[in-house]
Amino acid sequence: MSVEQGVFDANYIEASSLPFFPVPMNGTEIKLLRVNPISGQFILVQKSQPDAIINIHKHYGAVIGYTQQGAWGYKEYNWVARQGDFVFEPSGSTHTLYTPPGDEETIIFFVIDGALEFLDDNGKTMVMFDWKLALDLYHNYCRANNLEIVDLTKFE
Amino acid sequence: MSVEQGVFDANYIEASSLPFFPVPMNGTEIKLLRVNPISGQFILVQKSQPDAIINIHKHYGAVIGYTQQGAWGYKEYNWVARQGDFVFEPSGSTHTLYTPPGDEETIIFFVIDGALEFLDDNGKTMVMFDWKLALDLYHNYCRANNLEIVDLTKFE
Amino acid sequence: MSVEQGVFDANYIEASSLPFFPVPMNGTEIKLLRVNPISGQFILVQKSQPDAIINIHKHYGAVIGYTQQGAWGYKEYNWVARQGDFVFEPSGSTHTLYTPPGDEETIIFFVIDGALEFLDDNGKTMVMFDWKLALDLYHNYCRANNLEIVDLTKFE
Amino acid sequence: MSVEQGVFDANYIEASSLPFFPVPMNGTEIKLLRVNPISGQFILVQKSQPDAIINIHKHYGAVIGYTQQGAWGYKEYNWVARQGDFVFEPSGSTHTLYTPPGDEETIIFFVIDGALEFLDDNGKTMVMFDWKLALDLYHNYCRANNLEIVDLTKFE
């Protein structure tokens, strides 16, 4: 907390202070950086191996993606995002994330509002992936690996 | 558009210029005021008869509610909101809206981020209610009643 | 806090539980309902006497206004908002709020992102009105009147 | 626009398709990626030479920063952010950005809500830096260098 009562300091997260942990998609891990349980925004780094897939999902809220390294795209579009490329996904957009074959890990920084709705072949909801599920996965990973749980929701 | 290129004017919506239309819940109509297809925020007035129910649903995004008149609450809580009372629902909160028996219509102004996920008795997703579904209901109502469709997404 | 750890409950604010307090504009009081020190959003009810003025200001963030009763407008536009009328002010919009002469108090519910920049005759910044200044005014009013200070930033 | 009328596609911006342009701070250029004239959010990449300074400023809205390469910090804090490090700045936070001496350019991805208020030695407002000023700088740079102006506010 700053000298000015009630104003929070900038919050610095060192990359090495938080772990990547697996999500239920082959070839992808995420590092959760911050979660806002009021707005529902969650911020993370995605690390995917070549030839990984994040199955088709719909967004209920906007998503901002910035490419740190590697290559990725959506099966529904022709572009391939590489280092420094930027993607803005409006609420309601629906797509299937993939990484092409190759040697390099892909690292993407994502700011996610709302939730991802994973869909089955008939367009029915399979699972809602929101800040709470992401936080539970992080907590479970820390417990299973005897890591200290950092409170990703707190400001000081 | 204002004289300063690229800055939008304040957008005024007269209450009588937009219709209330039914939603698939007995005893409730909504008037959609504005929709933001980028962020997914939608803004509406809810008008419910006494003894109405909005079935249990979970929010993926924060919701702001302000009571214009009448009375309403959530079955999961003891409070009853009346004129001037305010409710803030964080992302992830889950509840069943009702209006008590009585004579007066209840009118609530809502600002909704994200989406409402209506749940069945087993906690499974029944329907996702988002800006797009609300907008489709509005468009369908206008077409069925020969009303002019106002573009609720546009700024000038 | 709900049974589901980490998910916050809906937050209910009874109208009579918080005071209106004066702002440095003749004829206007506000009741602060909620403040988010992370996003900077603040939510309030404005109560203005007839013939009141809120001097010209520019918004750095969007504003949502819903009219509970009375009449108000911006000097820069011709419309007058009355009960149930709705105003959406995009970021960057600049205007002078007034209430017309008459007998009735005007009550408006506002959701404010960012800050209001009050401008002098040369378009220079006079004062920035943000969540922190609004919160300070509320705290000062409570202290001067021996009212309990409610923490408008907390969720449980 | 997707097949589903009214839902916008994901918006892909190739890094090389937009220019870095100077801002009125020695040693720093920005590449504006997207601007939202409704919410006031603007998204950019900052490229700073070693030993650059962004003078003291206050934020009216939250800021998210992700480090692509190099090193940077705030004079008010002891940490130095490097590749993969993340900074979240709550609304109201005030600081002076710098890059340490060295050989490497620093590249940071920023998502900015609200505006930056640059302050003089007495804490008075010098200039408000918002989406509109950033957009004007981009437009002016394009005109001066015969570059095509991309509409950074549009979705299709």
XYZ file of C-alpha atoms in Angstrom:
624
model
C 0.000 0.000 0.000
C 1.399 3.384 -0.913
C 1.770 6.353 1.439
C -1.461 7.663 0.005
C -3.966 5.559 1.932
C -6.097 3.322 -0.195
C -4.057 3.458 -3.384
C -2.389 0.182 -4.259
C 1.167 -0.136 -5.503
C 2.137 -1.516 -8.853
C 2.277 -5.289 -8.562
C 5.411 -6.945 -9.924
C 5.492 -10.667 -10.744
C 8.856 -12.190 -11.577
C 8.503 -14.814 -14.306
C 10.413 -17.437 -12.314
C 8.294 -16.990 -9.176
C 5.283 -18.865 -10.564
C 5.100 -22.320 -12.145
C 3.736 -23.505 -15.438
C 1.159 -26.218 -14.812
C -0.692 -28.523 -17.183
C -4.237 -27.921 -18.406
C -6.430 -30.750 -19.715
C -5.194 -30.256 -23.305
C -2.250 -32.228 -24.673
C 0.921 -30.211 -25.178
C -0.067 -27.052 -23.303
C 0.817 -25.634 -19.896
C -0.168 -22.276 -18.441
C 1.347 -19.957 -15.863
C -1.381 -17.988 -14.103
C -0.153 -14.466 -13.295
C -3.188 -12.720 -11.834
C -6.862 -13.322 -11.189
C -9.577 -10.754 -10.476
C -12.503 -12.466 -8.709
C -14.641 -9.317 -9.045
C -14.443 -8.716 -12.795
C -13.510 -12.291 -13.645
C -10.419 -11.250 -15.610
C -7.531 -13.691 -15.564
C -4.055 -13.176 -16.975
C -1.701 -15.965 -17.953
C 1.185 -17.143 -20.087
C 0.477 -20.117 -22.325
C 3.364 -22.435 -23.288
C 2.550 -24.943 -26.001
C 4.670 -27.595 -27.685
C 4.630 -27.837 -31.475
C 1.499 -29.534 -32.861
C -0.650 -28.736 -29.818
C -4.403 -28.078 -29.945
C -6.773 -26.083 -27.744
C -10.168 -27.426 -28.802
C -12.914 -25.234 -30.200
C -14.224 -22.737 -27.681
C -16.334 -19.597 -27.530
C -15.434 -16.501 -25.505
C -17.810 -14.630 -23.195
C -15.663 -11.545 -22.867
C -12.780 -10.051 -24.859
C -9.328 -11.648 -25.051
C -5.980 -9.997 -25.746
C -3.034 -12.126 -26.925
C 0.604 -11.139 -27.493
C 3.144 -13.558 -28.934
C 6.403 -13.903 -26.996
C 7.888 -16.606 -29.239
C 6.975 -19.476 -31.548
C 3.953 -19.700 -33.834
C 0.212 -20.241 -33.389
C -3.084 -19.687 -35.113
C -6.764 -20.535 -35.194
C -7.891 -23.343 -37.517
C -10.732 -21.058 -38.644
C -8.287 -18.432 -40.050
C -5.257 -18.415 -42.346
C -2.866 -16.209 -40.356
C -0.054 -17.549 -38.180
C 1.012 -15.328 -35.288
C 4.730 -15.063 -34.554
C 6.938 -13.024 -32.203
C 5.422 -9.597 -31.544
C 2.151 -10.385 -33.339
C -1.027 -9.401 -31.569
C -4.537 -10.842 -31.512
C -7.721 -9.253 -30.169
C -10.705 -11.574 -29.795
C -14.067 -9.886 -29.312
C -16.701 -11.406 -27.087
C -18.555 -14.152 -28.900
C -15.673 -15.181 -31.149
C -15.219 -18.943 -31.480
C -12.101 -20.777 -32.637
C -9.630 -23.659 -32.285
C -6.083 -22.741 -31.280
C -3.195 -24.759 -32.709
C 0.559 -24.633 -32.972
C 2.158 -25.844 -36.199
C 4.699 -28.698 -36.253
C 8.280 -27.615 -35.571
C 10.954 -27.417 -32.931
C 10.176 -24.299 -30.953
C 7.920 -23.880 -27.931
C 5.235 -21.241 -28.384
C 4.763 -18.700 -25.614
C 1.750 -16.366 -25.621
C 0.695 -13.764 -23.066
C -3.109 -13.680 -22.650
C -5.483 -11.293 -20.868
C -8.874 -12.999 -20.646
C -12.182 -11.417 -19.647
C -15.189 -13.632 -19.021
C -14.848 -17.323 -19.734
C -14.059 -19.878 -22.424
C -16.893 -22.270 -23.255
C -15.516 -25.494 -24.710
C -17.942 -27.008 -27.202
C -18.649 -30.555 -28.322
C -19.324 -31.589 -31.916
C -22.957 -30.508 -31.591
C -22.083 -27.034 -30.247
C -23.133 -28.033 -26.725
C -21.225 -26.827 -23.664
C -18.580 -29.306 -22.501
C -16.848 -27.212 -19.852
C -16.685 -23.544 -18.819
C -13.094 -22.466 -18.255
C -13.053 -19.332 -16.096
C -10.786 -17.632 -13.502
C -12.050 -19.991 -10.784
C -11.198 -23.164 -12.663
C -7.789 -21.739 -13.634
C -7.162 -20.834 -9.981
C -8.239 -24.286 -8.781
C -5.832 -25.930 -11.264
C -3.025 -23.720 -9.955
C -3.841 -24.495 -6.325
C -4.074 -28.222 -6.999
C -0.742 -28.203 -8.825
C 0.957 -26.382 -5.951
C -0.476 -28.829 -3.398
C 0.578 -31.860 -5.442
C 4.105 -30.498 -5.839
C 4.641 -28.960 -2.393
C 4.900 -25.480 -3.822
C 3.871 -22.425 -1.851
C 0.543 -21.056 -3.074
C 0.836 -17.374 -3.996
C -2.408 -15.403 -3.597
C -2.912 -14.211 -7.183
C -5.952 -12.106 -6.214
C -4.370 -9.811 -3.625
C -3.022 -6.277 -3.878
C -0.958 -4.564 -1.232
C -19.467 12.365 -33.870
C -18.176 15.456 -32.142
C -16.165 18.234 -33.758
C -13.067 16.559 -32.398
C -12.606 13.796 -34.960
C -12.845 10.332 -33.547
C -14.472 11.178 -30.213
C -18.024 9.923 -29.907
C -20.860 11.937 -28.453
C -22.817 10.962 -25.391
C -25.526 8.549 -26.469
C -29.035 9.338 -25.211
C -31.773 6.683 -25.196
C -35.292 7.842 -24.406
C -37.122 5.223 -22.338
C -40.149 5.186 -24.659
C -38.057 4.682 -27.797
C -37.350 1.007 -27.119
C -39.780 -1.812 -26.338
C -39.937 -4.281 -23.494
C -39.958 -7.796 -24.912
C -40.484 -11.169 -23.243
C -37.659 -13.490 -22.250
C -38.210 -17.234 -21.771
C -39.053 -16.800 -18.075
C -42.636 -16.367 -16.891
C -43.507 -12.887 -15.689
C -40.435 -11.016 -16.925
C -39.764 -8.709 -19.858
C -36.573 -6.818 -20.647
C -35.784 -3.629 -22.546
C -32.327 -3.826 -24.086
C -30.653 -0.393 -24.009
C -27.150 -1.021 -25.343
C -24.917 -3.868 -26.409
C -21.134 -3.879 -26.810
C -20.104 -6.715 -29.153
C -16.423 -6.155 -28.370
C -16.468 -6.395 -24.564
C -19.722 -8.355 -24.403
C -21.331 -5.895 -21.995
C -25.102 -5.528 -22.293
C -27.318 -3.030 -20.510
C -31.033 -3.485 -19.944
C -34.078 -2.719 -17.851
C -35.862 -5.725 -16.369
C -39.604 -5.476 -15.671
C -41.038 -8.319 -13.627
C -44.543 -9.013 -12.382
C -45.006 -10.001 -8.731
C -44.113 -13.652 -8.031
C -41.761 -13.968 -10.999
C -38.666 -16.165 -11.070
C -35.396 -16.001 -13.006
C -34.026 -19.517 -12.570
C -30.678 -20.242 -10.965
C -27.774 -18.933 -13.017
C -24.053 -18.245 -12.691
C -22.341 -15.088 -13.917
C -19.140 -14.988 -15.992
C -18.491 -11.291 -15.467
C -19.648 -8.689 -12.939
C -23.229 -7.401 -12.782
C -24.507 -4.076 -11.458
C -28.182 -3.710 -10.499
C -30.107 -0.610 -9.435
C -33.736 -0.778 -8.312
C -36.097 1.687 -9.983
C -39.248 0.409 -8.244
C -40.820 -2.678 -6.667
C -39.032 -5.425 -4.780
C -36.731 -8.322 -5.649
C -34.168 -10.621 -4.146
C -32.176 -13.790 -4.565
C -33.540 -16.999 -3.011
C -30.018 -17.675 -1.695
C -30.042 -14.476 0.459
C -32.379 -12.816 2.957
C -32.332 -9.235 1.714
C -35.080 -7.706 -0.429
C -34.019 -4.827 -2.686
C -36.402 -1.883 -3.016
C -36.325 1.545 -4.688
C -32.792 2.958 -4.727
C -31.200 -0.247 -3.433
C -28.090 -1.427 -5.230
C -26.624 -4.859 -5.902
C -23.137 -5.722 -7.163
C -22.618 -9.310 -8.286
C -19.004 -10.419 -8.703
C -18.010 -12.817 -11.427
C -18.794 -16.384 -10.394
C -21.758 -15.543 -8.173
C -24.741 -17.848 -8.609
C -28.347 -17.162 -7.597
C -32.070 -17.327 -8.329
C -33.849 -14.000 -8.800
C -37.425 -13.648 -7.568
C -40.023 -10.974 -6.958
C -42.292 -11.375 -3.929
C -46.097 -11.529 -4.257
C -47.816 -8.154 -4.372
C -49.335 -5.579 -6.676
C -46.405 -3.591 -7.999
C -44.261 -4.245 -11.046
C -40.554 -4.415 -10.286
C -38.182 -2.437 -12.487
C -34.421 -2.956 -12.260
C -31.619 -1.397 -14.288
C -28.835 -3.917 -15.008
C -25.327 -3.572 -16.444
C -24.106 -7.067 -17.331
C -20.565 -8.100 -18.257
C -19.930 -11.574 -19.618
C -22.821 -14.009 -19.669
C -25.415 -15.765 -17.512
C -25.162 -19.548 -17.466
C -28.526 -21.085 -16.605
C -28.101 -24.326 -14.703
C -30.190 -27.478 -14.448
C -30.762 -29.450 -11.215
C -27.387 -31.164 -11.620
C -25.475 -27.917 -12.108
C -25.109 -28.572 -15.861
C -25.328 -25.779 -18.411
C -28.838 -25.358 -19.852
C -28.356 -22.153 -21.829
C -25.828 -19.337 -22.027
C -27.537 -15.957 -22.031
C -25.191 -13.331 -23.469
C -25.361 -10.051 -25.432
C -25.882 -11.965 -28.689
C -28.886 -13.928 -27.465
C -30.380 -10.770 -25.910
C -29.870 -8.937 -29.202
C -31.424 -11.795 -31.197
C -34.498 -11.746 -28.926
C -34.820 -7.999 -29.473
C -34.471 -8.321 -33.254
C -36.988 -11.176 -33.411
C -39.486 -9.215 -31.324
C -39.161 -6.183 -33.589
C -39.643 -8.288 -36.719
C -42.700 -10.058 -35.287
C -44.276 -6.738 -34.291
C -43.285 -4.579 -37.267
C -41.134 -2.337 -35.093
C -38.105 -0.559 -36.481
C -34.869 -2.218 -35.290
C -32.590 0.287 -33.595
C -28.866 -0.569 -33.854
C -27.995 -0.864 -30.160
C -24.284 -1.354 -30.934
C -23.569 1.870 -32.822
C -22.070 5.161 -31.721
C -22.059 8.348 -33.783
C -17.843 -15.538 0.962
C -19.868 -18.328 -0.539
C -19.501 -22.022 0.216
C -17.411 -22.275 -2.917
C -14.112 -20.917 -1.616
C -12.915 -17.817 -3.363
C -16.193 -16.827 -5.006
C -17.690 -13.688 -3.558
C -21.358 -13.264 -2.730
C -23.624 -10.716 -4.353
C -23.183 -7.449 -2.480
C -26.415 -5.735 -1.419
C -26.448 -2.040 -0.461
C -29.637 -0.687 1.086
C -30.304 2.858 -0.112
C -30.789 4.197 3.416
C -27.521 2.708 4.707
C -25.314 5.299 3.014
C -25.505 9.087 3.139
C -25.711 11.683 0.417
C -22.860 14.149 0.847
C -22.078 17.421 -0.900
C -19.588 17.765 -3.761
C -17.954 21.107 -4.620
C -20.757 22.028 -7.055
C -23.780 24.050 -5.948
C -26.997 22.102 -5.702
C -25.609 18.576 -6.021
C -24.967 15.774 -3.548
C -23.791 12.249 -4.252
C -24.167 8.909 -2.508
C -21.169 6.697 -3.198
C -22.265 3.047 -3.492
C -19.094 1.191 -4.456
C -15.505 1.864 -5.414
C -13.054 -0.463 -7.169
C -9.475 0.665 -6.411
C -8.088 -1.792 -8.979
C -10.063 -0.802 -12.075
C -10.895 2.685 -10.813
C -14.636 2.218 -11.369
C -16.902 4.101 -8.974
C -20.670 3.835 -8.696
C -22.896 6.522 -7.203
C -26.294 8.161 -7.055
C -26.381 11.858 -7.902
C -29.111 14.027 -6.351
C -29.392 17.524 -7.804
C -31.742 20.370 -7.033
C -33.425 22.176 -9.932
C -31.124 24.635 -11.731
C -27.923 22.892 -10.687
C -24.748 22.757 -12.796
C -21.856 20.287 -13.000
C -19.203 22.292 -14.828
C -17.678 21.198 -18.114
C -15.636 18.047 -17.791
C -14.037 15.370 -19.959
C -14.220 11.646 -19.254
C -11.263 9.234 -19.314
C -13.339 6.088 -19.352
C -16.948 5.258 -20.202
C -19.914 6.395 -18.095
C -23.360 4.838 -17.784
C -26.268 6.943 -16.457
C -29.832 5.883 -15.625
C -32.472 8.411 -14.575
C -34.413 7.549 -11.427
C -36.463 10.767 -11.356
C -36.425 14.428 -12.390
C -34.783 15.905 -15.471
C -31.241 16.610 -16.631
C -29.192 17.198 -19.724
C -25.904 18.399 -21.144
C -25.666 22.011 -22.323
C -23.931 20.723 -25.457
C -27.016 18.691 -26.529
C -30.754 19.294 -26.913
C -32.163 16.209 -25.205
C -33.497 16.223 -21.627
C -33.342 12.890 -19.804
C -36.306 11.928 -17.623
C -37.375 8.874 -15.619
C -36.126 5.668 -17.225
C -33.985 7.484 -19.804
C -30.472 6.188 -20.298
C -27.199 7.859 -21.275
C -23.946 6.196 -22.365
C -20.898 8.463 -22.468
C -17.887 7.087 -24.357
C -14.369 7.813 -23.180
C -13.289 11.271 -24.323
C -16.768 12.818 -24.317
C -16.911 16.298 -22.803
C -19.995 18.102 -21.498
C -21.692 20.301 -18.893
C -24.451 18.668 -16.852
C -27.440 20.773 -15.790
C -30.883 20.351 -14.306
C -33.651 22.627 -15.585
C -35.625 24.950 -13.260
C -38.555 23.301 -11.517
C -39.732 21.716 -8.309
C -38.448 18.172 -8.428
C -35.123 16.789 -7.292
C -33.255 14.877 -9.980
C -31.828 11.476 -9.090
C -29.422 9.694 -11.460
C -27.593 6.401 -11.027
C -24.061 6.565 -12.494
C -21.411 3.915 -13.186
C -18.132 5.731 -13.860
C -14.921 4.245 -15.267
C -11.756 6.305 -15.240
C -11.971 9.909 -14.106
C -13.648 13.243 -14.785
C -11.276 16.056 -15.755
C -12.823 19.435 -14.907
C -11.690 22.099 -17.363
C -11.193 25.848 -17.062
C -12.153 28.367 -19.774
C -8.923 27.644 -21.642
C -9.458 23.877 -21.634
C -6.800 23.401 -18.936
C -7.180 20.823 -16.167
C -8.682 22.277 -12.986
C -9.219 19.085 -10.992
C -9.280 15.354 -11.643
C -12.298 13.731 -9.999
C -11.681 9.999 -9.593
C -12.650 7.148 -7.239
C -10.020 8.286 -4.701
C -11.310 11.848 -4.444
C -14.901 10.595 -4.218
C -13.878 8.177 -1.466
C -12.007 10.928 0.418
C -15.098 13.162 0.280
C -17.203 10.326 1.676
C -14.718 9.596 4.473
C -14.429 13.277 5.387
C -18.205 13.656 5.486
C -18.571 10.645 7.754
C -15.883 11.930 10.138
C -17.421 15.407 10.271
C -20.851 13.949 11.019
C -19.904 11.074 13.317
C -21.162 8.490 10.855
C -19.684 5.039 10.673
C -17.457 4.653 7.611
C -18.533 1.696 5.488
C -15.709 0.098 3.462
C -17.026 0.565 -0.054
C -14.131 -1.407 -1.571
C -14.598 -4.722 0.220
C -16.261 -7.944 -0.817
C -17.023 -10.857 1.477
C -17.617 -10.492 -39.697
C -18.339 -14.142 -39.019
C -21.139 -16.173 -40.528
C -23.074 -15.546 -37.329
C -24.300 -12.013 -38.007
C -23.101 -9.466 -35.542
C -20.240 -11.458 -34.026
C -16.829 -10.083 -34.898
C -13.880 -12.201 -35.934
C -10.635 -12.397 -34.008
C -8.480 -9.475 -35.097
C -4.899 -10.347 -36.046
C -2.197 -7.653 -36.201
C 1.139 -8.643 -37.704
C 3.994 -6.946 -35.846
C 5.583 -5.627 -39.040
C 2.343 -4.081 -40.327
C 2.432 -1.117 -37.931
C 5.255 1.349 -37.261
C 6.950 2.400 -34.082
C 6.702 6.171 -33.730
C 8.298 8.572 -31.263
C 6.519 9.947 -28.205
C 7.628 13.187 -26.529
C 10.046 11.334 -24.201
C 13.698 10.826 -25.121
C 14.632 7.291 -26.033
C 11.152 5.792 -26.354
C 8.959 4.868 -29.294
C 5.589 3.138 -29.257
C 3.676 0.961 -31.693
C -0.052 1.410 -31.227
C -1.866 -1.897 -31.823
C -5.482 -1.145 -30.983
C -7.652 1.628 -29.591
C -11.169 1.387 -28.166
C -12.854 4.822 -28.334
C -15.781 3.579 -26.248
C -13.955 2.225 -23.194
C -10.823 4.283 -23.754
C -8.540 1.227 -23.647
C -5.410 1.418 -25.774
C -2.898 -1.340 -26.433
C 0.685 -0.764 -27.517
C 4.253 -2.001 -27.609
C 6.833 0.288 -26.006
C 10.420 0.177 -27.303
C 12.939 2.052 -25.181
C 16.669 2.519 -25.535
C 18.869 1.949 -22.479
C 18.801 4.852 -20.000
C 15.398 6.132 -21.106
C 12.877 7.803 -18.797
C 9.080 8.109 -18.869
C 8.453 10.956 -16.433
C 6.320 10.599 -13.333
C 2.673 9.945 -14.136
C -0.511 8.792 -12.448
C -2.935 6.256 -13.947
C -6.711 6.675 -14.129
C -7.457 3.071 -14.947
C -5.553 -0.209 -14.600
C -2.478 -1.051 -16.667
C -1.096 -4.468 -17.611
C 2.540 -4.790 -18.695
C 4.404 -7.835 -20.051
C 8.128 -7.754 -20.777
C 9.182 -9.029 -24.213
C 12.901 -8.258 -23.767
C 15.361 -5.948 -21.985
C 14.950 -4.454 -18.513
C 12.819 -1.728 -16.933
C 11.511 -0.548 -13.617
C 9.898 2.271 -11.694
C 12.169 4.651 -9.780
C 9.754 4.323 -6.835
C 10.413 0.556 -6.491
C 13.449 -1.729 -6.313
C 12.450 -4.455 -8.764
C 13.702 -4.638 -12.342
C 11.429 -6.412 -14.826
C 13.061 -8.665 -17.423
C 11.845 -11.083 -20.106
C 8.559 -12.724 -19.102
C 8.092 -10.543 -16.015
C 4.660 -9.072 -15.499
C 3.427 -5.840 -13.904
C -0.132 -4.920 -12.932
C -0.714 -1.266 -12.070
C -3.962 -0.481 -10.260
C -5.855 2.722 -10.939
C -4.297 5.588 -9.005
C -0.760 4.222 -8.987
C 1.929 6.803 -9.735
C 5.483 6.143 -10.897
C 8.449 7.001 -13.124
C 9.440 4.393 -15.698
C 13.118 3.944 -16.543
C 15.390 1.569 -18.379
C 18.836 0.906 -16.887
C 22.049 1.590 -18.828
C 23.136 -1.216 -21.123
C 23.147 -2.423 -24.684
C 19.748 -3.977 -25.221
C 16.520 -2.353 -26.339
C 13.632 -2.915 -23.959
C 10.306 -4.042 -25.418
C 7.158 -4.069 -23.276
C 3.593 -4.936 -24.236
C 1.073 -2.671 -22.451
C -2.718 -2.753 -22.110
C -3.829 0.635 -20.775
C -7.260 1.566 -19.446
C -8.073 5.206 -18.765
C -5.284 7.750 -19.113
C -1.822 8.705 -17.894
C -1.617 12.076 -16.158
C 1.920 13.466 -16.405
C 2.759 15.568 -13.352
C 5.067 18.520 -12.806
C 7.264 19.000 -9.728
C 4.296 20.377 -7.778
C 2.035 17.458 -8.624
C 0.060 19.553 -11.110
C -1.221 18.111 -14.389
C 1.145 18.715 -17.304
C -0.536 16.595 -19.963
C -3.160 13.861 -20.131
C -2.018 10.996 -22.340
C -5.027 8.969 -23.473
C -6.125 6.856 -26.448
C -6.988 9.997 -28.439
C -3.557 11.576 -28.048
C -1.867 8.243 -28.842
C -4.038 7.907 -31.967
C -3.280 11.483 -33.044
C 0.475 10.818 -32.704
C 0.096 7.702 -34.846
C -1.927 9.536 -37.510
C 0.537 12.452 -37.599
C 3.475 10.081 -37.938
C 1.818 8.244 -40.822
C 1.023 11.508 -42.610
C 4.559 12.836 -42.150
C 6.040 9.603 -43.499
C 3.560 8.794 -46.263
C 2.427 5.624 -44.520
C -1.074 4.273 -44.944
C -3.175 4.920 -41.835
C -4.674 1.700 -40.492
C -7.960 2.166 -38.621
C -6.996 0.809 -35.205
C -10.566 1.182 -33.886
C -12.420 -1.016 -36.386
C -13.583 -4.604 -36.210
C -14.873 -6.621 -39.135
